[in-house]
């Protein structure tokens, strides 16, 4: 006997099809998410296992080096070692000052000094940082001449940024006209760049 | 009382199943996935940090080892440096004055009044001798004198150069007569 798809109830069934479809879709998404999470968990666990040994090795090595460094520091901080180190620094400072090439500086100044600017004094200062700063006293007819010297120094690879320390207008004197400018310049000097 | 139909009951069971799977997913994420990923990231960061630390400490250890090695040979190096480049106390000025005079004569410059002073308290067994050395001559000769000082086996360190009046007061190769006052330093050892 054939079946009839006939709803004879007084209260008709609500439509379940859309809800079932949405729940099925949700289940599929959750299934995919579970698979992705499981895969990720296995992968991360495997990778962590692979590098755990490496991390422990690096930790052990870093600690061993730290102990070695502490031992060396202890050895070098003893009074007799400190005294020797200070003496070495003192002798190294003498060697650094001896290695300073005045003839090279003069060769540079010959080229860079404008005609109307005269050198009065030159002092190198050996700073604790290992840098050399030149204190240059010059005299010039006008600020334009001094400016020319500053620009020339700054354009040279061996000299750094020039700083004007003092500027004084002088009275007339030997080899000097009234109104000459006396200027003290401070300029970092990089001797090592000369040989490059 | 509201009646529950068979198909509706099935729907509730299905929804409950989906909900349970969702809760399991969240718990899996919180309990397993996230800690595993965090541990991996933490280990990676830890390895990078430790490698950087190792490299830095390695350099520091090498530097300290170099210094320690220098300390071991410092006595010998000091002796070689001092005896080769500084002046023995028993010789002192008997070497300084003629040596500088020899340079003056060789380079053809003229010197005027030279002032010497000796630091009475030696540092590390070295007494500092300072001098103010005025020289006069044409530009190439004066530069040659400075060159000779630089290449001298005895350490004569120029600390300052003053261009004095009385010469051409110019620092150019074509300058005629120039007068320079050189502040020199040398050391006498005990």
mmCIF file of C-alpha atoms in Angstrom:
data_model
loop_
_atom_site.group_PDB
_atom_site.id
_atom_site.type_symbol
_atom_site.label_atom_id
_atom_site.label_comp_id
_atom_site.label_asym_id
_atom_site.label_seq_id
_atom_site.Cartn_x
_atom_site.Cartn_y
_atom_site.Cartn_z
ATOM 1 C CA UNK A 1 0.000 0.000 0.000
ATOM 2 C CA UNK A 2 1.380 3.443 -0.901
ATOM 3 C CA UNK A 3 2.323 5.999 1.775
ATOM 4 C CA UNK A 4 1.059 9.514 1.682
ATOM 5 C CA UNK A 5 3.200 12.405 2.876
ATOM 6 C CA UNK A 6 0.225 14.042 4.519
ATOM 7 C CA UNK A 7 0.295 16.051 7.723
ATOM 8 C CA UNK A 8 -3.021 15.681 9.408
ATOM 9 C CA UNK A 9 -2.068 17.111 12.806
ATOM 10 C CA UNK A 10 -3.918 20.057 14.230
ATOM 11 C CA UNK A 11 -0.565 21.796 15.018
ATOM 12 C CA UNK A 12 1.744 21.442 11.977
ATOM 13 C CA UNK A 13 5.462 20.511 12.583
ATOM 14 C CA UNK A 14 7.869 23.427 12.382
ATOM 15 C CA UNK A 15 10.359 23.404 9.520
ATOM 16 C CA UNK A 16 13.478 21.522 10.855
ATOM 17 C CA UNK A 17 15.355 21.291 7.581
ATOM 18 C CA UNK A 18 17.193 24.654 7.786
ATOM 19 C CA UNK A 19 18.203 24.116 11.437
ATOM 20 C CA UNK A 20 19.461 20.603 10.690
ATOM 21 C CA UNK A 21 21.434 21.949 7.742
ATOM 22 C CA UNK A 22 23.004 24.697 9.878
ATOM 23 C CA UNK A 23 23.889 22.250 12.644
ATOM 24 C CA UNK A 24 25.431 19.866 10.096
ATOM 25 C CA UNK A 25 27.476 22.739 8.669
ATOM 26 C CA UNK A 26 28.568 23.690 12.194
ATOM 27 C CA UNK A 27 29.578 20.088 12.871
ATOM 28 C CA UNK A 28 31.646 19.996 9.663
ATOM 29 C CA UNK A 29 33.391 23.260 10.602
ATOM 30 C CA UNK A 30 34.064 21.973 14.125
ATOM 31 C CA UNK A 31 35.364 18.714 12.680
ATOM 32 C CA UNK A 32 37.781 20.622 10.433
ATOM 33 C CA UNK A 33 38.820 22.777 13.376
ATOM 34 C CA UNK A 34 39.443 19.676 15.495
ATOM 35 C CA UNK A 35 41.576 18.153 12.739
ATOM 36 C CA UNK A 36 43.565 21.391 12.376
ATOM 37 C CA UNK A 37 44.071 21.638 16.151
ATOM 38 C CA UNK A 38 45.133 17.998 16.425
ATOM 39 C CA UNK A 39 47.577 18.420 13.549
ATOM 40 C CA UNK A 40 48.956 21.636 15.078
ATOM 41 C CA UNK A 41 49.281 20.033 18.504
ATOM 42 C CA UNK A 42 51.197 17.049 17.073
ATOM 43 C CA UNK A 43 53.435 19.324 14.957
ATOM 44 C CA UNK A 44 54.254 21.761 17.773
ATOM 45 C CA UNK A 45 54.882 18.896 20.212
ATOM 46 C CA UNK A 46 57.220 17.253 17.701
ATOM 47 C CA UNK A 47 59.081 20.520 16.927
ATOM 48 C CA UNK A 48 59.359 21.394 20.621
ATOM 49 C CA UNK A 49 60.765 17.928 21.289
ATOM 50 C CA UNK A 50 63.317 18.426 18.528
ATOM 51 C CA UNK A 51 64.603 21.781 19.831
ATOM 52 C CA UNK A 52 64.317 21.054 23.559
ATOM 53 C CA UNK A 53 67.719 19.348 23.531
ATOM 54 C CA UNK A 54 69.222 22.255 21.597
ATOM 55 C CA UNK A 55 67.824 24.739 24.125
ATOM 56 C CA UNK A 56 69.222 22.751 27.028
ATOM 57 C CA UNK A 57 72.612 22.536 25.286
ATOM 58 C CA UNK A 58 72.640 26.296 24.663
ATOM 59 C CA UNK A 59 71.691 26.908 28.300
ATOM 60 C CA UNK A 60 74.511 24.683 29.571
ATOM 61 C CA UNK A 61 77.008 26.334 27.211
ATOM 62 C CA UNK A 62 75.923 29.862 28.199
ATOM 63 C CA UNK A 63 76.258 28.985 31.881
ATOM 64 C CA UNK A 64 79.708 27.457 31.341
ATOM 65 C CA UNK A 65 80.831 30.615 29.524
ATOM 66 C CA UNK A 66 79.384 32.806 32.277
ATOM 67 C CA UNK A 67 81.390 30.841 34.877
ATOM 68 C CA UNK A 68 84.544 31.118 32.751
ATOM 69 C CA UNK A 69 83.990 34.851 32.325
ATOM 70 C CA UNK A 70 83.459 35.302 36.070
ATOM 71 C CA UNK A 71 86.716 33.398 36.734
ATOM 72 C CA UNK A 72 88.610 35.580 34.259
ATOM 73 C CA UNK A 73 87.132 38.758 35.756
ATOM 74 C CA UNK A 74 88.121 37.628 39.224
ATOM 75 C CA UNK A 75 91.648 36.895 38.030
ATOM 76 C CA UNK A 76 91.931 40.294 36.321
ATOM 77 C CA UNK A 77 90.473 42.239 39.230
ATOM 78 C CA UNK A 78 93.250 41.223 41.646
ATOM 79 C CA UNK A 79 95.348 44.215 42.791
ATOM 80 C CA UNK A 80 98.555 43.049 41.064
ATOM 81 C CA UNK A 81 96.660 42.485 37.795
ATOM 82 C CA UNK A 82 94.936 45.871 38.100
ATOM 83 C CA UNK A 83 98.277 47.576 38.649
ATOM 84 C CA UNK A 84 99.738 45.874 35.593
ATOM 85 C CA UNK A 85 96.664 46.834 33.521
ATOM 86 C CA UNK A 86 96.974 50.468 34.567
ATOM 87 C CA UNK A 87 100.633 50.418 33.618
ATOM 88 C CA UNK A 88 99.782 48.885 30.223
ATOM 89 C CA UNK A 89 97.160 51.619 29.679
ATOM 90 C CA UNK A 90 99.742 54.261 30.595
ATOM 91 C CA UNK A 91 102.314 52.832 28.160
ATOM 92 C CA UNK A 92 99.681 52.410 25.435
ATOM 93 C CA UNK A 93 98.772 56.072 25.845
ATOM 94 C CA UNK A 94 102.430 57.031 25.330
ATOM 95 C CA UNK A 95 102.583 54.836 22.205
ATOM 96 C CA UNK A 96 99.343 56.385 20.870
ATOM 97 C CA UNK A 97 100.697 59.891 21.356
ATOM 98 C CA UNK A 98 103.999 58.916 19.750
ATOM 99 C CA UNK A 99 102.129 57.404 16.769
ATOM 100 C CA UNK A 100 100.342 60.665 16.098
ATOM 101 C CA UNK A 101 101.642 61.952 12.765
ATOM 102 C CA UNK A 102 102.327 65.685 12.888
ATOM 103 C CA UNK A 103 103.789 65.721 9.411
ATOM 104 C CA UNK A 104 100.536 64.328 8.039
ATOM 105 C CA UNK A 105 98.549 66.984 9.886
ATOM 106 C CA UNK A 106 100.835 69.672 8.510
ATOM 107 C CA UNK A 107 100.466 68.275 5.005
ATOM 108 C CA UNK A 108 96.676 68.542 5.394
ATOM 109 C CA UNK A 109 96.795 72.041 6.820
ATOM 110 C CA UNK A 110 99.065 73.181 3.981
ATOM 111 C CA UNK A 111 96.306 72.248 1.549
ATOM 112 C CA UNK A 112 93.332 73.414 3.608
ATOM 113 C CA UNK A 113 94.535 76.695 5.117
ATOM 114 C CA UNK A 114 93.241 79.751 3.189
ATOM 115 C CA UNK A 115 95.831 82.422 2.336
ATOM 116 C CA UNK A 116 94.540 84.950 4.855
ATOM 117 C CA UNK A 117 94.332 82.517 7.767
ATOM 118 C CA UNK A 118 97.387 81.793 9.932
ATOM 119 C CA UNK A 119 97.970 78.935 12.289
ATOM 120 C CA UNK A 120 98.829 80.029 15.814
ATOM 121 C CA UNK A 121 98.767 76.827 17.802
ATOM 122 C CA UNK A 122 97.894 73.162 17.427
ATOM 123 C CA UNK A 123 97.256 70.650 20.242
ATOM 124 C CA UNK A 124 96.000 67.109 19.917
ATOM 125 C CA UNK A 125 93.932 65.760 22.809
ATOM 126 C CA UNK A 126 93.819 62.010 23.263
ATOM 127 C CA UNK A 127 90.414 61.252 24.741
ATOM 128 C CA UNK A 128 89.572 58.245 26.927
ATOM 129 C CA UNK A 129 87.299 56.999 24.163
ATOM 130 C CA UNK A 130 90.374 56.526 21.953
ATOM 131 C CA UNK A 131 89.420 59.474 19.742
ATOM 132 C CA UNK A 132 91.705 62.392 18.982
ATOM 133 C CA UNK A 133 90.452 65.965 19.130
ATOM 134 C CA UNK A 134 92.519 68.786 17.707
ATOM 135 C CA UNK A 135 92.456 72.223 19.281
ATOM 136 C CA UNK A 136 93.500 74.629 16.538
ATOM 137 C CA UNK A 137 94.140 78.316 17.222
ATOM 138 C CA UNK A 138 94.068 80.413 14.065
ATOM 139 C CA UNK A 139 93.984 84.058 13.086
ATOM 140 C CA UNK A 140 92.220 85.461 10.094
ATOM 141 C CA UNK A 141 91.365 88.777 8.494
ATOM 142 C CA UNK A 142 87.639 88.148 8.578
ATOM 143 C CA UNK A 143 85.044 85.599 9.534
ATOM 144 C CA UNK A 144 84.692 84.730 5.854
ATOM 145 C CA UNK A 145 88.300 83.423 5.870
ATOM 146 C CA UNK A 146 87.684 81.394 9.033
ATOM 147 C CA UNK A 147 84.475 80.039 7.497
ATOM 148 C CA UNK A 148 86.465 78.949 4.465
ATOM 149 C CA UNK A 149 88.867 77.021 6.733
ATOM 150 C CA UNK A 150 86.003 75.394 8.659
ATOM 151 C CA UNK A 151 84.370 74.270 5.408
ATOM 152 C CA UNK A 152 87.673 72.952 4.093
ATOM 153 C CA UNK A 153 88.287 70.956 7.296
ATOM 154 C CA UNK A 154 84.789 69.535 7.291
ATOM 155 C CA UNK A 155 85.038 68.456 3.679
ATOM 156 C CA UNK A 156 88.171 66.427 4.456
ATOM 157 C CA UNK A 157 87.584 62.776 5.380
ATOM 158 C CA UNK A 158 90.059 62.817 8.279
ATOM 159 C CA UNK A 159 88.348 65.675 10.123
ATOM 160 C CA UNK A 160 84.997 65.655 11.855
ATOM 161 C CA UNK A 161 82.519 68.386 12.597
ATOM 162 C CA UNK A 162 84.304 71.610 13.546
ATOM 163 C CA UNK A 163 83.277 73.395 16.711
ATOM 164 C CA UNK A 164 84.200 77.035 17.313
ATOM 165 C CA UNK A 165 85.386 77.293 20.915
ATOM 166 C CA UNK A 166 86.344 80.974 21.209
ATOM 167 C CA UNK A 167 86.354 83.939 18.871
ATOM 168 C CA UNK A 168 88.148 87.188 19.766
ATOM 169 C CA UNK A 169 88.753 90.390 17.833
ATOM 170 C CA UNK A 170 92.424 91.361 18.267
ATOM 171 C CA UNK A 171 94.225 94.687 18.249
ATOM 172 C CA UNK A 172 97.030 95.371 15.824
ATOM 173 C CA UNK A 173 100.331 93.605 16.527
ATOM 174 C CA UNK A 174 103.319 92.071 14.733
ATOM 175 C CA UNK A 175 102.258 90.468 11.459
ATOM 176 C CA UNK A 176 98.692 91.362 12.265
ATOM 177 C CA UNK A 177 96.318 94.069 11.218
ATOM 178 C CA UNK A 178 93.875 95.696 13.565
ATOM 179 C CA UNK A 179 90.570 93.849 13.766
ATOM 180 C CA UNK A 180 92.013 90.408 13.030
ATOM 181 C CA UNK A 181 90.001 87.528 14.410
ATOM 182 C CA UNK A 182 91.549 84.953 16.767
ATOM 183 C CA UNK A 183 89.537 81.759 16.754
ATOM 184 C CA UNK A 184 89.976 78.456 18.563
ATOM 185 C CA UNK A 185 88.538 75.499 16.703
ATOM 186 C CA UNK A 186 87.898 72.035 18.062
ATOM 187 C CA UNK A 187 87.768 69.269 15.544
ATOM 188 C CA UNK A 188 87.754 65.465 15.836
ATOM 189 C CA UNK A 189 90.610 63.931 13.892
ATOM 190 C CA UNK A 190 90.566 60.396 12.490
ATOM 191 C CA UNK A 191 94.132 59.499 11.608
ATOM 192 C CA UNK A 192 93.137 55.993 10.482
ATOM 193 C CA UNK A 193 91.018 57.463 7.650
ATOM 194 C CA UNK A 194 94.117 59.034 6.162
ATOM 195 C CA UNK A 195 95.653 55.698 5.264
ATOM 196 C CA UNK A 196 92.446 54.359 3.661
ATOM 197 C CA UNK B 1 2.215 20.921 28.587
ATOM 198 C CA UNK B 2 4.155 21.327 25.441
ATOM 199 C CA UNK B 3 4.650 18.101 23.553
ATOM 200 C CA UNK B 4 8.006 17.187 22.032
ATOM 201 C CA UNK B 5 7.813 15.492 18.680
ATOM 202 C CA UNK B 6 10.224 12.784 17.548
ATOM 203 C CA UNK B 7 11.905 14.922 14.878
ATOM 204 C CA UNK B 8 12.239 17.816 17.278
ATOM 205 C CA UNK B 9 13.861 15.490 19.833
ATOM 206 C CA UNK B 10 16.336 14.320 17.181
ATOM 207 C CA UNK B 11 17.184 17.941 16.449
ATOM 208 C CA UNK B 12 17.872 18.633 20.123
ATOM 209 C CA UNK B 13 20.133 15.601 20.378
ATOM 210 C CA UNK B 14 21.998 16.707 17.249
ATOM 211 C CA UNK B 15 22.370 20.258 18.589
ATOM 212 C CA UNK B 16 23.657 18.840 21.884
ATOM 213 C CA UNK B 17 26.239 16.798 19.974
ATOM 214 C CA UNK B 18 27.410 19.866 18.032
ATOM 215 C CA UNK B 19 27.625 21.823 21.293
ATOM 216 C CA UNK B 20 29.659 19.066 22.949
ATOM 217 C CA UNK B 21 32.071 18.979 20.006
ATOM 218 C CA UNK B 22 32.441 22.777 20.257
ATOM 219 C CA UNK B 23 33.183 22.558 24.009
ATOM 220 C CA UNK B 24 35.713 19.765 23.396
ATOM 221 C CA UNK B 25 37.338 21.960 20.736
ATOM 222 C CA UNK B 26 37.649 24.884 23.130
ATOM 223 C CA UNK B 27 39.049 22.655 25.888
ATOM 224 C CA UNK B 28 41.490 21.052 23.424
ATOM 225 C CA UNK B 29 42.653 24.506 22.366
ATOM 226 C CA UNK B 30 43.119 25.699 25.937
ATOM 227 C CA UNK B 31 44.628 22.544 27.432
ATOM 228 C CA UNK B 32 46.720 21.094 24.611
ATOM 229 C CA UNK B 33 47.116 23.227 21.490
ATOM 230 C CA UNK B 34 47.918 26.595 23.052
ATOM 231 C CA UNK B 35 50.455 25.286 25.624
ATOM 232 C CA UNK B 36 52.208 23.192 22.935
ATOM 233 C CA UNK B 37 52.496 26.202 20.636
ATOM 234 C CA UNK B 38 53.606 28.478 23.503
ATOM 235 C CA UNK B 39 56.277 26.022 24.564
ATOM 236 C CA UNK B 40 57.610 25.798 21.011
ATOM 237 C CA UNK B 41 57.729 29.604 20.660
ATOM 238 C CA UNK B 42 59.306 29.945 24.133
ATOM 239 C CA UNK B 43 61.983 27.375 23.289
ATOM 240 C CA UNK B 44 62.758 29.128 20.001
ATOM 241 C CA UNK B 45 63.061 32.511 21.728
ATOM 242 C CA UNK B 46 65.155 30.970 24.474
ATOM 243 C CA UNK B 47 67.542 29.427 21.917
ATOM 244 C CA UNK B 48 67.922 32.769 20.076
ATOM 245 C CA UNK B 49 68.562 34.612 23.342
ATOM 246 C CA UNK B 50 71.035 32.016 24.582
ATOM 247 C CA UNK B 51 72.887 32.026 21.262
ATOM 248 C CA UNK B 52 73.235 35.820 21.413
ATOM 249 C CA UNK B 53 74.377 35.575 25.043
ATOM 250 C CA UNK B 54 76.866 32.848 24.167
ATOM 251 C CA UNK B 55 78.305 34.931 21.329
ATOM 252 C CA UNK B 56 78.645 37.999 23.557
ATOM 253 C CA UNK B 57 80.211 36.010 26.429
ATOM 254 C CA UNK B 58 82.519 34.213 23.988
ATOM 255 C CA UNK B 59 83.821 37.581 22.805
ATOM 256 C CA UNK B 60 84.210 38.820 26.363
ATOM 257 C CA UNK B 61 86.080 35.649 27.372
ATOM 258 C CA UNK B 62 88.371 35.961 24.339
ATOM 259 C CA UNK B 63 89.063 39.589 25.204
ATOM 260 C CA UNK B 64 89.820 38.723 28.838
ATOM 261 C CA UNK B 65 92.052 35.854 27.735
ATOM 262 C CA UNK B 66 93.954 38.222 25.462
ATOM 263 C CA UNK B 67 94.410 40.640 28.357
ATOM 264 C CA UNK B 68 95.517 37.795 30.652
ATOM 265 C CA UNK B 69 98.039 36.692 28.004
ATOM 266 C CA UNK B 70 99.259 40.291 27.701
ATOM 267 C CA UNK B 71 99.676 40.439 31.465
ATOM 268 C CA UNK B 72 101.856 37.359 31.425
ATOM 269 C CA UNK B 73 104.206 38.878 28.855
ATOM 270 C CA UNK B 74 103.784 42.483 30.006
ATOM 271 C CA UNK B 75 106.993 42.503 32.042
ATOM 272 C CA UNK B 76 109.046 41.405 29.055
ATOM 273 C CA UNK B 77 107.203 43.782 26.676
ATOM 274 C CA UNK B 78 107.636 46.672 29.092
ATOM 275 C CA UNK B 79 111.352 45.989 29.405
ATOM 276 C CA UNK B 80 111.736 45.860 25.599
ATOM 277 C CA UNK B 81 109.754 49.091 25.115
ATOM 278 C CA UNK B 82 111.444 51.048 27.873
ATOM 279 C CA UNK B 83 115.037 50.055 27.084
ATOM 280 C CA UNK B 84 114.572 50.643 23.352
ATOM 281 C CA UNK B 85 112.652 53.918 23.348
ATOM 282 C CA UNK B 86 113.271 55.643 26.701
ATOM 283 C CA UNK B 87 116.405 57.006 28.307
ATOM 284 C CA UNK B 88 118.181 55.369 31.278
ATOM 285 C CA UNK B 89 118.395 57.525 34.387
ATOM 286 C CA UNK B 90 122.181 57.271 34.586
ATOM 287 C CA UNK B 91 122.402 58.804 31.092
ATOM 288 C CA UNK B 92 119.418 61.214 31.220
ATOM 289 C CA UNK B 93 120.085 64.654 29.767
ATOM 290 C CA UNK B 94 123.462 63.500 28.480
ATOM 291 C CA UNK B 95 121.489 61.721 25.780
ATOM 292 C CA UNK B 96 118.528 64.079 25.352
ATOM 293 C CA UNK B 97 120.406 67.318 24.684
ATOM 294 C CA UNK B 98 122.969 65.983 22.155
ATOM 295 C CA UNK B 99 120.340 63.907 20.376
ATOM 296 C CA UNK B 100 118.066 66.920 19.848
ATOM 297 C CA UNK B 101 121.049 69.089 18.902
ATOM 298 C CA UNK B 102 122.000 66.467 16.331
ATOM 299 C CA UNK B 103 118.526 66.656 14.793
ATOM 300 C CA UNK B 104 118.753 70.457 14.701
ATOM 301 C CA UNK B 105 122.087 70.293 12.936
ATOM 302 C CA UNK B 106 120.993 67.622 10.452
ATOM 303 C CA UNK B 107 117.833 69.435 9.412
ATOM 304 C CA UNK B 108 119.367 72.912 9.185
ATOM 305 C CA UNK B 109 116.998 74.660 11.589
ATOM 306 C CA UNK B 110 118.082 77.008 14.341
ATOM 307 C CA UNK B 111 117.040 76.669 17.962
ATOM 308 C CA UNK B 112 116.855 79.420 20.526
ATOM 309 C CA UNK B 113 116.406 79.072 24.296
ATOM 310 C CA UNK B 114 115.243 75.612 25.295
ATOM 311 C CA UNK B 115 113.558 75.036 28.650
ATOM 312 C CA UNK B 116 113.546 71.606 30.295
ATOM 313 C CA UNK B 117 111.683 70.385 33.349
ATOM 314 C CA UNK B 118 111.618 66.946 34.964
ATOM 315 C CA UNK B 119 108.709 65.460 36.859
ATOM 316 C CA UNK B 120 110.179 64.396 40.198
ATOM 317 C CA UNK B 121 107.592 61.728 40.979
ATOM 318 C CA UNK B 122 108.011 58.882 38.507
ATOM 319 C CA UNK B 123 104.985 56.937 37.295
ATOM 320 C CA UNK B 124 105.569 53.213 36.860
ATOM 321 C CA UNK B 125 109.297 53.870 37.077
ATOM 322 C CA UNK B 126 109.245 56.520 34.338
ATOM 323 C CA UNK B 127 110.078 60.187 34.923
ATOM 324 C CA UNK B 128 108.546 62.634 32.493
ATOM 325 C CA UNK B 129 110.879 65.200 30.928
ATOM 326 C CA UNK B 130 109.126 68.184 29.343
ATOM 327 C CA UNK B 131 110.791 70.734 27.142
ATOM 328 C CA UNK B 132 109.828 73.809 25.217
ATOM 329 C CA UNK B 133 111.847 73.676 22.030
ATOM 330 C CA UNK B 134 111.720 76.757 19.753
ATOM 331 C CA UNK B 135 113.040 76.160 16.259
ATOM 332 C CA UNK B 136 113.400 78.572 13.381
ATOM 333 C CA UNK B 137 114.018 77.955 9.724
ATOM 334 C CA UNK B 138 112.421 77.692 6.347
ATOM 335 C CA UNK B 139 109.262 75.617 6.093
ATOM 336 C CA UNK B 140 110.715 72.392 4.592
ATOM 337 C CA UNK B 141 113.538 72.313 7.171
ATOM 338 C CA UNK B 142 111.190 72.812 10.093
ATOM 339 C CA UNK B 143 108.872 70.081 8.796
ATOM 340 C CA UNK B 144 111.900 67.844 8.307
ATOM 341 C CA UNK B 145 112.929 68.477 11.920
ATOM 342 C CA UNK B 146 109.471 67.359 13.074
ATOM 343 C CA UNK B 147 109.706 64.320 10.791
ATOM 344 C CA UNK B 148 113.048 63.385 12.363
ATOM 345 C CA UNK B 149 111.534 63.687 15.836
ATOM 346 C CA UNK B 150 108.687 61.399 14.773
ATOM 347 C CA UNK B 151 111.018 58.743 13.400
ATOM 348 C CA UNK B 152 113.581 58.972 16.197
ATOM 349 C CA UNK B 153 114.086 55.701 18.071
ATOM 350 C CA UNK B 154 113.977 57.574 21.373
ATOM 351 C CA UNK B 155 110.407 58.647 22.023
ATOM 352 C CA UNK B 156 110.111 62.431 21.640
ATOM 353 C CA UNK B 157 106.417 63.164 21.795
ATOM 354 C CA UNK B 158 105.221 66.511 20.469
ATOM 355 C CA UNK B 159 102.277 67.632 22.576
ATOM 356 C CA UNK B 160 101.748 71.101 21.141
ATOM 357 C CA UNK B 161 103.024 73.289 18.323
ATOM 358 C CA UNK B 162 102.873 77.078 18.588
ATOM 359 C CA UNK B 163 103.635 79.289 15.627
ATOM 360 C CA UNK B 164 105.561 82.203 17.094
ATOM 361 C CA UNK B 165 105.701 85.742 15.860
ATOM 362 C CA UNK B 166 108.996 86.864 14.391
ATOM 363 C CA UNK B 167 108.776 84.618 11.394
ATOM 364 C CA UNK B 168 106.401 84.863 8.487
ATOM 365 C CA UNK B 169 103.657 83.629 10.776
ATOM 366 C CA UNK B 170 102.305 81.554 7.975
ATOM 367 C CA UNK B 171 102.003 77.830 7.672
ATOM 368 C CA UNK B 172 102.498 77.365 3.972
ATOM 369 C CA UNK B 173 105.256 75.611 2.025
ATOM 370 C CA UNK B 174 106.048 78.857 0.265
ATOM 371 C CA UNK B 175 106.531 80.654 3.593
ATOM 372 C CA UNK B 176 110.017 81.924 4.140
ATOM 373 C CA UNK B 177 111.205 81.905 7.692
ATOM 374 C CA UNK B 178 108.936 80.315 10.326
ATOM 375 C CA UNK B 179 109.384 80.058 14.071
ATOM 376 C CA UNK B 180 107.776 77.181 15.917
ATOM 377 C CA UNK B 181 107.767 76.418 19.619
ATOM 378 C CA UNK B 182 107.408 72.699 20.144
ATOM 379 C CA UNK B 183 106.317 71.247 23.460
ATOM 380 C CA UNK B 184 108.143 67.940 23.721
ATOM 381 C CA UNK B 185 107.937 65.053 26.143
ATOM 382 C CA UNK B 186 110.278 62.153 26.705
ATOM 383 C CA UNK B 187 110.762 59.648 29.511
ATOM 384 C CA UNK B 188 113.665 58.595 31.716
ATOM 385 C CA UNK B 189 113.501 55.158 33.316
ATOM 386 C CA UNK B 190 114.930 54.097 36.697
#
